[in-house]
CSV table of C-alpha atoms in Angstrom, one decimal:
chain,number,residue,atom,x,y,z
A,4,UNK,CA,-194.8,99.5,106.4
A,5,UNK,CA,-193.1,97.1,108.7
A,6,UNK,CA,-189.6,98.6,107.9
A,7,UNK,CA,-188.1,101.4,109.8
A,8,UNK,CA,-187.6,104.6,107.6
A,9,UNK,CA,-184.0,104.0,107.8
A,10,UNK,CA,-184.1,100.8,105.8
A,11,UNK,CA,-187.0,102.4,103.5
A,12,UNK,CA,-184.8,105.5,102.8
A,13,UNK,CA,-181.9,102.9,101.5
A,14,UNK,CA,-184.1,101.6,99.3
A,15,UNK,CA,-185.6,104.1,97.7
A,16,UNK,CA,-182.0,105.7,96.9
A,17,UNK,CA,-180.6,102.5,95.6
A,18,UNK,CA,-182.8,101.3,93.3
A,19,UNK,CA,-185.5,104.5,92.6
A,20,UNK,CA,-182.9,107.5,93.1
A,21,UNK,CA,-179.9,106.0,90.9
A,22,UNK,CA,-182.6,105.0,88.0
A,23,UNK,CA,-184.1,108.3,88.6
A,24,UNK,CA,-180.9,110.2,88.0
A,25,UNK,CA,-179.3,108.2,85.7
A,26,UNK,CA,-179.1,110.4,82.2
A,27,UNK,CA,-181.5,113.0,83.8
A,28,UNK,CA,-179.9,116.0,82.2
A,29,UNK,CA,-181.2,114.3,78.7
A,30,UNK,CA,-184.3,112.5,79.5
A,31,UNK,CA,-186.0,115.4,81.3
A,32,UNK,CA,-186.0,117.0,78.3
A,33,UNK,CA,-189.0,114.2,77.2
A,34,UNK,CA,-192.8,115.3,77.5
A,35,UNK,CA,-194.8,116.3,80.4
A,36,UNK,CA,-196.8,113.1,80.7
A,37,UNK,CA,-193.8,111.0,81.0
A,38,UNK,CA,-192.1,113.2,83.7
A,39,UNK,CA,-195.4,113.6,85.7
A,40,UNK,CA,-195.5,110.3,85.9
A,41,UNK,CA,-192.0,110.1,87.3
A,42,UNK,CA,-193.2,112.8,89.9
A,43,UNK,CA,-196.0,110.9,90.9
A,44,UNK,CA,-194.0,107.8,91.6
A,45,UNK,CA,-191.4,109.8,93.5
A,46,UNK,CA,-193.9,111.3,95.3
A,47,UNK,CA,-195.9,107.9,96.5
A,48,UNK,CA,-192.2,107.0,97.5
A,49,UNK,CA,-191.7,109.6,99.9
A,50,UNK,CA,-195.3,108.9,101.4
A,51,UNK,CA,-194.6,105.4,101.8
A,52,UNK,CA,-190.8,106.2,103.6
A,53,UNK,CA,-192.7,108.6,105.9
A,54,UNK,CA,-196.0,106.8,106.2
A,55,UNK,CA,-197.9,109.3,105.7
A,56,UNK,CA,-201.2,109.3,103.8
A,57,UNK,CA,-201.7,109.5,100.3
A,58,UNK,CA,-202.6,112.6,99.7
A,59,UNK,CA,-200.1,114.5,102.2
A,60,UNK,CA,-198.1,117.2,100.7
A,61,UNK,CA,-194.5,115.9,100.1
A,62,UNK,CA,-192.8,119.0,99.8
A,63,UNK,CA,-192.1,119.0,103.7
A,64,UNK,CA,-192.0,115.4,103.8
A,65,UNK,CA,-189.3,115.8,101.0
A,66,UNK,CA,-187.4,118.6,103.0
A,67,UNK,CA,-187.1,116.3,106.6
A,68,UNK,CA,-185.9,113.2,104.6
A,69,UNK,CA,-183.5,116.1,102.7
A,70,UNK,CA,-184.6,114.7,99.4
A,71,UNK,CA,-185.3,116.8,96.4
A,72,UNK,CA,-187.9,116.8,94.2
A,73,UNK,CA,-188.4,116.4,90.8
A,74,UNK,CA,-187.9,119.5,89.5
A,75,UNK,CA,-185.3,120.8,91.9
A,76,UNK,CA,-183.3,117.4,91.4
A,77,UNK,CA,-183.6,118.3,87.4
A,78,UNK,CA,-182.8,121.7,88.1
A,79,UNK,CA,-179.3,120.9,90.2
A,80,UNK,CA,-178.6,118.1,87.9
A,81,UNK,CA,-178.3,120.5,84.7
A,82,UNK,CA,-176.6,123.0,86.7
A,83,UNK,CA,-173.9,120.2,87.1
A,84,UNK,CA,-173.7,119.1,84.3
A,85,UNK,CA,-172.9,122.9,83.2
A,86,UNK,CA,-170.6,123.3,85.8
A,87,UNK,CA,-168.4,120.0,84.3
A,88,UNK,CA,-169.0,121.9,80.8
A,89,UNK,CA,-167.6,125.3,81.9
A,90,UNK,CA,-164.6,123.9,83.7
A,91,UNK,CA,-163.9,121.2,80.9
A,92,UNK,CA,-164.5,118.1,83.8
A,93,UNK,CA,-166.7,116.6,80.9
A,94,UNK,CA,-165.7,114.9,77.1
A,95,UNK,CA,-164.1,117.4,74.4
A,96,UNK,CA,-167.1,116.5,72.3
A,97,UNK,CA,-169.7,117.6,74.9
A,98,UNK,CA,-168.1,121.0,75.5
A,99,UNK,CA,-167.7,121.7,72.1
A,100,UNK,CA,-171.4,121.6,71.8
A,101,UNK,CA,-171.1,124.7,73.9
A,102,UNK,CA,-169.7,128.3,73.6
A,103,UNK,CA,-168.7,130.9,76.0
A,104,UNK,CA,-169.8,134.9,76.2
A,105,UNK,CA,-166.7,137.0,75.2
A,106,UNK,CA,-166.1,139.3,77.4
A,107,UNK,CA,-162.7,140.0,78.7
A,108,UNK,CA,-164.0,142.8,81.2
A,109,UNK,CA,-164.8,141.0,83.9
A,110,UNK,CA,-162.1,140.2,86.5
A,111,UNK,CA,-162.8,136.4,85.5
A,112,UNK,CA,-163.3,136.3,82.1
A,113,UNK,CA,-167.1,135.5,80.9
A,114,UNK,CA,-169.1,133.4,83.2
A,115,UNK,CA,-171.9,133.2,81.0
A,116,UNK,CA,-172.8,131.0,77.8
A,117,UNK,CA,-174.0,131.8,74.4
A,118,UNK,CA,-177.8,130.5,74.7
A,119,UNK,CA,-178.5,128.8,70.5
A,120,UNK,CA,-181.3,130.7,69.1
A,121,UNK,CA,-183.7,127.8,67.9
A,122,UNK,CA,-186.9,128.2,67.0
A,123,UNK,CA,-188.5,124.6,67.4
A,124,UNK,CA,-190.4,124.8,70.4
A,125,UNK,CA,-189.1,121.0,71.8
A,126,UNK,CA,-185.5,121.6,71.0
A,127,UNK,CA,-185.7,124.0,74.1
A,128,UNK,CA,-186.1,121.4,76.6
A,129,UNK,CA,-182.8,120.0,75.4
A,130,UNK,CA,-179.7,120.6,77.7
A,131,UNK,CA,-177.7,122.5,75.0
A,132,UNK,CA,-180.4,125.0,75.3
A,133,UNK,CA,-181.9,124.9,78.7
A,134,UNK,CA,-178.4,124.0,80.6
A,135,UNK,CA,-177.6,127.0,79.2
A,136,UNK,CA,-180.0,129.2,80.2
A,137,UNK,CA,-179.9,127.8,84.1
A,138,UNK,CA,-176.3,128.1,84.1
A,139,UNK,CA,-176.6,132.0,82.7
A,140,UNK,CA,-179.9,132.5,85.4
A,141,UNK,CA,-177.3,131.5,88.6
A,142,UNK,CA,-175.4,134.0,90.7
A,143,UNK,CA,-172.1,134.9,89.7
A,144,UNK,CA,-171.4,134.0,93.3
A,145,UNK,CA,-172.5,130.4,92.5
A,146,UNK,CA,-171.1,129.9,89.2
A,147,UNK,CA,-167.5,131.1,90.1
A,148,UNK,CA,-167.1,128.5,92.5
A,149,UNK,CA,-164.7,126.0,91.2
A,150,UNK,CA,-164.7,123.2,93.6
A,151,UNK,CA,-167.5,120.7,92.2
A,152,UNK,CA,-168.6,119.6,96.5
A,153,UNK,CA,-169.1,123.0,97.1
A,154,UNK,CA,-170.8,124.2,94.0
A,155,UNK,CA,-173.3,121.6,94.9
A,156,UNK,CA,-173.5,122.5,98.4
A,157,UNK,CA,-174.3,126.1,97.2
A,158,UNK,CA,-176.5,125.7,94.2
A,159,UNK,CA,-178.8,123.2,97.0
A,160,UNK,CA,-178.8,126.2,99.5
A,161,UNK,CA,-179.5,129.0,96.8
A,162,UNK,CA,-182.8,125.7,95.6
A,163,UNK,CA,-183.9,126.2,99.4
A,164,UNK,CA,-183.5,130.1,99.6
């Protein structure tokens, strides 16, 4: 603990955060056990950066370092990754995996996606389900926004709120 949170905040975003994100929007889609695992670790990380005990709360530890936690980073991850889907910034063979509500009533078009009926209980975890339902669950407000820096800016305020 004889680095100044500064230097301890670098290094858990270079090596922890970029592994931690890396493919999230597919690997969080794995079992509990492996992803509470994952929370643990981020969790003894945030301890360490604020030296705080080890069993301190981290969500407010989390909020003054402005990191998100697991499931919020998981949560704005997907939504991105839908975002790049609905506004084709992603590969043709990724949003073809998708489809889009038709409804030509709205002022915009549809804003919503088709969520897959599937009945096998761990296909739901999977993005091409899930994504789609997280994308549909956002305010319109949110999901209209076509700048990519400002959806995220939004979708972290409407985490917060």
């Amino acid at each position: 603990y004889y680095f100044p949170q500064e230097c301890l905040l670098s290094l858990y975003y270079a090596p922890f955060y970029s592994h931690l994100v890396y493919g999230l929007e597919f690997w969080s889609a794995s079992n509990n056990t492996l992803q509470n695992q994952v929370k643990l670790i981020q969790k003894k990380a945030i301890r360490i950066i604020t030296k705080s005990h080890y069993l301190a709360h981290t969500a407010p530890l989390a909020d003054s370092l402005n990191i998100l936690l697991y499931d919020n980073l998981v949560f704005v991850i997907k939504c991105v990754f839908m975002f790049k889907v609905y506004y084709n910034k992603t590969c043709k063979q990724v949003i073809e995996l998708f489809s889009k509500c038709n409804n030509s009533r709205t002022r915009h078009g549809s804003i919503n996606f088709v969520v897959q009926r599937d009945i096998l209980l761990c296909r739901k975890r999977f993005i091409v389900h899930c994504g789609v339902i997280l994308w549909n669950s956002l305010p319109s407000a949110i999901r209209t926004i076509t700048s990519e820096h400002m959806f995220k800016s939004k979708l972290r305020t409407h985490i917060i709120l």
